[in-house]
XYZ file of C-alpha atoms in Angstrom:
439
model
C -52.787 -123.741 12.696
C -51.683 -121.423 9.888
C -48.192 -122.206 8.686
C -45.705 -119.369 8.843
C -44.255 -118.086 5.589
C -40.502 -117.773 5.655
C -38.751 -114.792 4.176
C -37.201 -116.966 1.482
C -40.605 -118.244 0.429
C -41.920 -114.701 0.248
C -38.981 -113.697 -1.921
C -39.590 -116.655 -4.201
C -43.256 -115.824 -4.458
C -42.536 -112.214 -5.283
C -39.939 -113.207 -7.859
C -42.234 -115.603 -9.721
C -44.479 -112.903 -11.227
C -41.424 -110.980 -12.407
C -39.915 -114.122 -13.882
C -43.205 -114.937 -15.585
C -43.441 -111.430 -16.994
C -39.943 -111.739 -18.465
C -40.830 -115.066 -20.059
C -44.006 -113.558 -21.506
C -42.051 -110.592 -22.892
C -39.487 -112.904 -24.488
C -42.219 -115.004 -26.082
C -43.790 -111.824 -27.444
C -40.473 -110.726 -28.972
C -39.897 -114.145 -30.529
C -43.432 -114.112 -31.889
C -43.001 -110.719 -33.526
C -39.609 -111.699 -34.978
C -41.122 -114.932 -36.299
C -43.853 -113.047 -38.113
C -41.198 -110.745 -39.544
C -39.298 -113.733 -40.905
C -42.473 -115.345 -42.224
C -43.553 -112.139 -43.917
C -40.196 -111.527 -45.532
C -40.060 -115.154 -46.615
C -43.322 -114.623 -48.466
C -42.133 -111.304 -49.926
C -38.702 -112.576 -50.907
C -40.056 -115.766 -52.399
C -42.259 -113.565 -54.558
C -39.270 -111.472 -55.640
C -37.156 -114.605 -56.061
C -39.800 -116.202 -58.275
C -40.057 -113.065 -60.401
C -36.282 -112.877 -60.826
C -35.924 -116.544 -61.719
C -38.864 -116.443 -64.110
C -37.549 -113.368 -65.928
C -33.982 -114.706 -66.044
C -35.111 -117.997 -67.564
C -37.612 -116.386 -69.919
C -35.631 -113.456 -71.333
C -31.912 -114.304 -71.087
C -28.956 -112.399 -69.646
C -29.203 -109.079 -71.542
C -32.958 -108.578 -71.076
C -32.609 -109.668 -67.464
C -30.038 -106.900 -67.088
C -32.594 -104.347 -68.328
C -35.182 -105.694 -65.889
C -32.578 -105.469 -63.118
C -31.991 -101.781 -63.892
C -35.718 -101.129 -63.431
C -35.628 -103.191 -60.228
C -32.705 -101.202 -58.824
C -34.496 -97.950 -59.672
C -37.555 -99.162 -57.779
C -35.239 -99.791 -54.828
C -34.167 -96.142 -54.858
C -37.759 -94.911 -54.900
C -38.680 -97.366 -52.144
C -35.872 -95.930 -50.030
C -37.276 -92.428 -50.504
C -40.703 -93.599 -49.391
C -39.377 -95.426 -46.354
C -37.183 -92.543 -45.264
C -39.998 -89.989 -45.423
C -42.983 -92.140 -44.468
C -42.465 -95.493 -42.769
C -39.124 -95.207 -40.952
C -40.349 -92.342 -38.720
C -43.566 -94.317 -38.181
C -41.693 -97.375 -36.899
C -39.380 -95.346 -34.667
C -42.070 -93.179 -33.067
C -45.271 -95.210 -33.233
C -44.247 -98.755 -32.282
C -46.197 -100.014 -29.286
C -48.365 -96.880 -28.884
C -52.124 -96.653 -28.436
C -54.376 -97.746 -31.286
C -55.759 -94.242 -31.800
C -52.269 -92.742 -32.151
C -51.201 -95.532 -34.485
C -54.243 -95.173 -36.769
C -53.823 -91.438 -37.160
C -50.127 -91.815 -37.894
C -50.681 -94.634 -40.393
C -53.240 -92.631 -42.366
C -50.739 -89.820 -42.840
C -47.724 -92.093 -43.309
C -49.375 -94.279 -45.968
C -50.673 -91.135 -47.682
C -47.103 -89.856 -47.806
C -45.922 -93.114 -49.398
C -48.708 -92.934 -51.966
C -47.801 -89.347 -52.766
C -44.132 -90.253 -53.253
C -45.171 -93.011 -55.664
C -47.409 -90.688 -57.662
C -44.796 -87.928 -57.910
C -41.817 -90.078 -58.876
C -43.999 -92.324 -61.034
C -45.027 -89.291 -63.056
C -41.358 -88.378 -63.496
C -40.608 -91.894 -64.766
C -43.366 -91.573 -67.353
C -41.782 -88.371 -68.636
C -38.165 -89.589 -68.560
C -38.811 -93.129 -69.818
C -39.251 -92.326 -73.541
C -35.972 -90.397 -73.512
C -34.007 -93.464 -72.379
C -34.349 -95.305 -75.675
C -36.277 -98.294 -76.933
C -34.374 -100.818 -74.797
C -34.690 -99.343 -71.313
C -37.310 -96.593 -71.703
C -40.501 -98.717 -71.903
C -39.531 -100.627 -68.749
C -39.089 -97.357 -66.847
C -42.385 -95.962 -68.120
C -44.208 -99.086 -66.931
C -42.434 -98.837 -63.591
C -43.738 -95.274 -63.248
C -47.320 -96.480 -63.655
C -46.862 -99.153 -60.984
C -44.961 -97.166 -58.340
C -47.949 -95.864 -56.300
C -49.271 -99.392 -55.696
C -45.814 -100.797 -54.978
C -45.025 -98.149 -52.357
C -48.421 -98.335 -50.693
C -48.124 -102.109 -50.325
C -44.751 -101.671 -48.620
C -46.181 -98.976 -46.338
C -48.854 -101.371 -45.049
C -46.190 -103.919 -44.126
C -44.270 -101.456 -41.969
C -47.477 -100.116 -40.454
C -48.539 -103.573 -39.319
C -45.139 -104.314 -37.779
C -45.173 -101.000 -35.921
C -48.450 -102.146 -34.366
C -46.988 -105.564 -33.517
C -49.403 -107.343 -35.895
C -46.928 -108.960 -38.253
C -49.461 -111.622 -39.157
C -51.373 -109.044 -41.207
C -48.226 -108.114 -43.123
C -47.641 -111.799 -43.840
C -51.176 -112.232 -45.186
C -50.797 -109.117 -47.332
C -47.636 -110.476 -48.933
C -49.381 -113.803 -49.541
C -52.101 -111.917 -51.427
C -49.386 -110.313 -53.550
C -47.790 -113.697 -54.255
C -51.073 -115.338 -55.235
C -51.987 -112.419 -57.499
C -48.575 -112.639 -59.132
C -49.127 -116.135 -60.540
C -51.720 -115.299 -63.223
C -49.986 -111.988 -63.902
C -46.699 -113.756 -64.665
C -48.459 -116.217 -66.985
C -49.867 -113.315 -69.013
C -46.475 -111.551 -69.039
C -44.729 -114.691 -70.280
C -47.016 -114.777 -73.286
C -46.006 -111.221 -74.155
C -42.345 -112.115 -73.585
C -41.020 -108.602 -72.919
C -39.459 -106.718 -70.021
C -42.283 -104.099 -69.830
C -44.862 -106.898 -69.581
C -43.069 -108.416 -66.593
C -42.751 -105.003 -64.900
C -46.494 -104.419 -65.321
C -47.359 -107.884 -64.014
C -45.155 -107.447 -60.965
C -46.545 -104.006 -60.146
C -50.204 -104.842 -60.817
C -50.135 -107.759 -58.385
C -48.600 -105.463 -55.751
C -51.445 -102.999 -56.334
C -53.948 -105.756 -55.549
C -52.227 -106.336 -52.200
C -52.103 -102.570 -51.565
C -55.875 -102.305 -51.960
C -56.337 -105.325 -49.696
C -54.215 -103.571 -47.057
C -56.839 -100.831 -46.825
C -59.430 -103.450 -45.875
C -57.064 -105.151 -43.421
C -56.286 -101.966 -41.531
C -59.628 -100.205 -41.958
C -57.591 -97.101 -42.829
C -57.595 -95.050 -46.013
C -54.311 -93.345 -46.920
C -54.649 -89.595 -46.470
C -52.467 -87.852 -49.025
C -53.642 -84.478 -47.718
C -51.878 -85.340 -44.457
C -48.498 -85.833 -46.176
C -47.389 -82.235 -45.658
C -48.279 -82.395 -41.968
C -46.455 -85.722 -41.608
C -43.311 -84.399 -43.283
C -43.336 -81.271 -41.133
C -43.828 -83.139 -37.846
C -41.084 -85.674 -38.518
C -38.637 -83.655 -40.575
C -35.946 -84.091 -37.893
C -35.885 -87.831 -38.675
C -37.483 -88.060 -42.104
C -35.052 -85.969 -44.104
C -32.016 -87.595 -42.517
C -33.485 -91.048 -43.109
C -34.291 -89.983 -46.677
C -30.659 -89.156 -47.339
C -29.493 -92.245 -45.496
C -31.813 -94.622 -47.359
C -31.218 -93.116 -50.777
C -27.494 -93.387 -50.169
C -27.984 -97.153 -49.894
C -30.190 -97.633 -52.925
C -28.564 -94.797 -54.859
C -25.190 -96.434 -54.397
C -26.628 -99.684 -55.763
C -28.077 -97.829 -58.733
C -24.813 -95.995 -59.454
C -22.948 -99.263 -59.263
C -25.436 -100.956 -61.594
C -25.344 -98.167 -64.175
C -21.568 -97.842 -63.887
C -21.072 -101.576 -64.196
C -23.275 -101.613 -67.274
C -21.203 -98.826 -68.824
C -17.817 -100.323 -67.908
C -18.465 -104.043 -68.469
C -21.889 -104.305 -70.135
C -25.553 -104.892 -69.314
C -24.858 -108.613 -68.987
C -22.673 -107.879 -65.962
C -25.651 -106.280 -64.227
C -27.605 -109.467 -64.861
C -24.764 -111.573 -63.422
C -24.679 -109.488 -60.228
C -28.440 -109.780 -59.876
C -28.168 -113.533 -60.465
C -25.714 -113.854 -57.578
C -28.119 -111.894 -55.389
C -30.882 -114.314 -56.331
C -28.723 -117.219 -55.198
C -28.520 -115.533 -51.809
C -32.239 -114.782 -51.945
C -33.407 -117.162 -49.193
C -30.880 -115.772 -46.738
C -31.600 -112.198 -47.802
C -35.216 -113.008 -46.990
C -34.124 -113.676 -43.413
C -32.025 -110.504 -43.246
C -34.775 -108.296 -44.694
C -37.444 -110.010 -42.630
C -35.567 -109.192 -39.467
C -35.035 -105.627 -40.650
C -38.803 -105.165 -40.734
C -39.075 -105.701 -37.002
C -35.624 -105.045 -35.547
C -36.041 -101.271 -35.259
C -39.430 -101.668 -33.607
C -38.045 -104.334 -31.257
C -34.952 -102.273 -30.478
C -37.219 -99.325 -29.659
C -39.184 -101.549 -27.269
C -35.962 -102.793 -25.641
C -34.827 -99.192 -25.225
C -38.066 -98.219 -23.487
C -38.186 -101.225 -21.156
C -34.529 -102.123 -20.493
C -32.108 -99.584 -22.007
C -29.027 -101.446 -20.748
C -29.928 -104.436 -22.944
C -29.925 -102.531 -26.237
C -26.224 -103.106 -27.000
C -26.276 -106.894 -26.413
C -29.539 -107.155 -28.350
C -27.976 -105.444 -31.380
C -24.805 -107.547 -31.133
C -26.769 -110.786 -31.024
C -28.847 -109.632 -33.968
C -25.929 -108.603 -36.179
C -23.626 -111.477 -35.259
C -26.330 -114.065 -35.841
C -27.050 -112.710 -39.303
C -23.372 -112.678 -40.265
C -22.858 -116.299 -39.216
C -26.019 -117.394 -41.021
C -24.864 -115.674 -44.219
C -21.528 -117.495 -44.155
C -23.273 -120.838 -43.672
C -25.616 -120.173 -46.578
C -22.710 -119.187 -48.831
C -20.883 -122.398 -47.917
C -23.978 -124.363 -48.941
C -24.102 -122.542 -52.300
C -20.512 -123.524 -53.046
C -21.574 -127.164 -52.820
C -24.416 -126.711 -55.314
C -23.907 -128.811 -58.494
C -23.688 -126.895 -61.776
C -26.677 -128.809 -63.084
C -28.856 -127.555 -60.221
C -27.628 -123.995 -60.660
C -28.348 -124.042 -64.372
C -31.821 -125.369 -63.658
C -32.501 -122.404 -61.370
C -30.902 -119.538 -63.303
C -30.533 -120.871 -66.839
C -27.857 -119.060 -68.832
C -27.265 -116.635 -65.951
C -25.825 -119.390 -63.718
C -22.349 -119.563 -65.277
C -21.644 -115.872 -64.661
C -23.399 -115.680 -61.294
C -21.672 -118.741 -59.792
C -18.285 -117.002 -59.999
C -19.531 -114.343 -57.604
C -20.768 -116.546 -54.751
C -17.791 -116.044 -52.400
C -17.537 -112.226 -52.602
C -21.323 -111.859 -52.589
C -21.550 -113.988 -49.431
C -18.877 -111.958 -47.641
C -20.664 -108.760 -48.616
C -23.981 -109.984 -47.237
C -22.293 -111.181 -44.031
C -20.800 -107.717 -43.549
C -24.169 -106.105 -44.205
C -25.841 -108.432 -41.708
C -23.329 -107.522 -39.042
C -23.896 -103.830 -39.663
C -27.703 -104.046 -39.507
C -27.542 -104.850 -35.811
C -25.810 -101.535 -35.104
C -28.087 -99.708 -37.547
C -31.169 -100.938 -35.686
C -29.724 -99.623 -32.435
C -29.017 -96.194 -33.908
C -32.539 -95.996 -35.330
C -34.056 -96.958 -31.973
C -31.992 -94.251 -30.291
C -33.236 -91.775 -32.927
C -29.557 -90.967 -33.503
C -30.299 -89.878 -37.057
C -27.141 -87.801 -37.372
C -24.883 -90.718 -36.473
C -26.736 -93.208 -38.662
C -26.616 -90.751 -41.572
C -22.881 -90.299 -41.110
C -22.382 -94.059 -41.096
C -24.490 -94.554 -44.186
C -22.734 -91.809 -46.152
C -19.393 -93.464 -45.446
C -20.748 -96.925 -46.286
C -22.321 -95.748 -49.556
C -19.180 -93.947 -50.671
C -17.131 -97.084 -50.006
C -19.714 -99.243 -51.821
C -19.637 -97.175 -55.018
C -15.865 -96.773 -54.938
C -15.264 -100.484 -54.345
C -17.857 -101.597 -56.880
C -16.793 -99.364 -59.754
C -13.089 -99.422 -58.919
C -13.149 -103.194 -58.853
C -15.045 -103.260 -62.156
C -12.436 -101.062 -63.805
C -9.634 -103.314 -62.586
C -11.108 -106.814 -62.927
C -14.565 -106.617 -64.483
C -17.619 -108.194 -62.861
C -15.638 -110.330 -60.405
C -13.543 -107.351 -59.365
C -16.688 -105.334 -58.717
C -18.069 -108.083 -56.468
C -14.861 -108.252 -54.436
C -14.671 -104.471 -54.161
C -18.203 -104.346 -52.756
C -17.451 -107.169 -50.312
C -14.425 -105.345 -48.906
C -16.366 -102.081 -48.664
C -19.318 -103.679 -46.866
C -17.215 -105.503 -44.291
C -15.236 -102.351 -43.547
C -18.365 -100.223 -43.297
C -19.889 -102.480 -40.652
C -17.090 -101.410 -38.306
C -18.146 -97.784 -38.786
C -21.721 -98.610 -37.810
C -20.612 -100.291 -34.582
C -18.277 -97.456 -33.619
C -21.139 -94.996 -34.045
C -23.506 -97.149 -31.972
C -20.950 -97.411 -29.181
C -20.587 -93.628 -29.114
C -24.372 -93.136 -29.137
C -24.849 -95.551 -26.241
C -22.140 -93.804 -24.269
C -23.787 -90.423 -24.873
C -27.157 -91.754 -23.745
C -25.627 -93.190 -20.587
C -24.060 -89.837 -19.757
C -27.153 -87.805 -20.661
C -30.245 -90.072 -20.626
C -33.080 -88.377 -22.518
C -35.910 -90.614 -23.624
C -37.841 -89.524 -26.692
C -41.476 -90.498 -26.817
C -43.660 -89.337 -29.683
C -47.141 -90.799 -29.706
C -49.230 -88.218 -31.511
């Protein structure tokens, strides 16, 4: 006799596949986030090692010059991401392989073109900056194409959900950096360290071509910029506001207080390096993940962003508390002569990073919604506050005052990001229009 199936049993049976699918989706999200953290850990450990090595090898003033070149690279990287990789992540995450490959060829070609154009400008401008800073900028110009292409591969792999490849690429960069740093140390100059850092990135950039099986197509840059100008140009302004504000603060701080102050600020950032690795690692995948959440369960986007931002803020505060317990002997071992100046900035630097972490959750949501106008508005306000707080604080109380001014500006700006996300979510609820761009 065949047993009868009750209605409750049928409901349970029908619910199991759905429950299993949700568990599978959650595991997939955790897996992609884990690769993002692992990749950024590799990348940030590379940057951390470079910073520590240069700080210990060259002293505070020369480290300040290297930091100016580093900040300038950050501005150029923001240009590349805004025009090339940010639109790629927003519009080509989780699409078919054919669509992804075509987009990556044009996107990576755009990044390479940005590096070549701005690198050429650095070669021209460098000699005019004087014997102290000029050679470092000229060397940076030579290395920019490889640096930007390597970064473009990372974002391309995360858009495809293959973060493992990005992790391997950054490992190749880190391994290549070891002999390059040994050679640079023998030369003992800032330009030598810039060349070593950029050359090892170029090795990883070439390896990325083999990983992806894609050659960057610079001839497709114009087409890419035209197709995605609605996002690209807004993201360009938004990203350069971030890095440009950092550069203005660095140059202004050097003029108001001295180049050594720039080195002290960079030293404090290095102390927060491991946590910043987490923050930046998540930023590699959060926009792609938020875009996936928006496609599959739009009502979960707000809680997802809140969990993301709140978790980062709490983690930053815990890391800062741990730094305050670090003995002076250990700090001096890590940063050398830079430690004394950098250690005074731990509290404001931690609060600033916590505020930034909180804001990144809302920023990811705005990017996923393709609300470029709102995210641009938020970033313009945040950048203006950052420069005003950083330079105003420097004028009033030197390096420490600059750090506190930036901390206050960053915490306040995070509120702007969340207000804009709330408005964007409300608009979507009232007028749901899903944007899908897969070609």
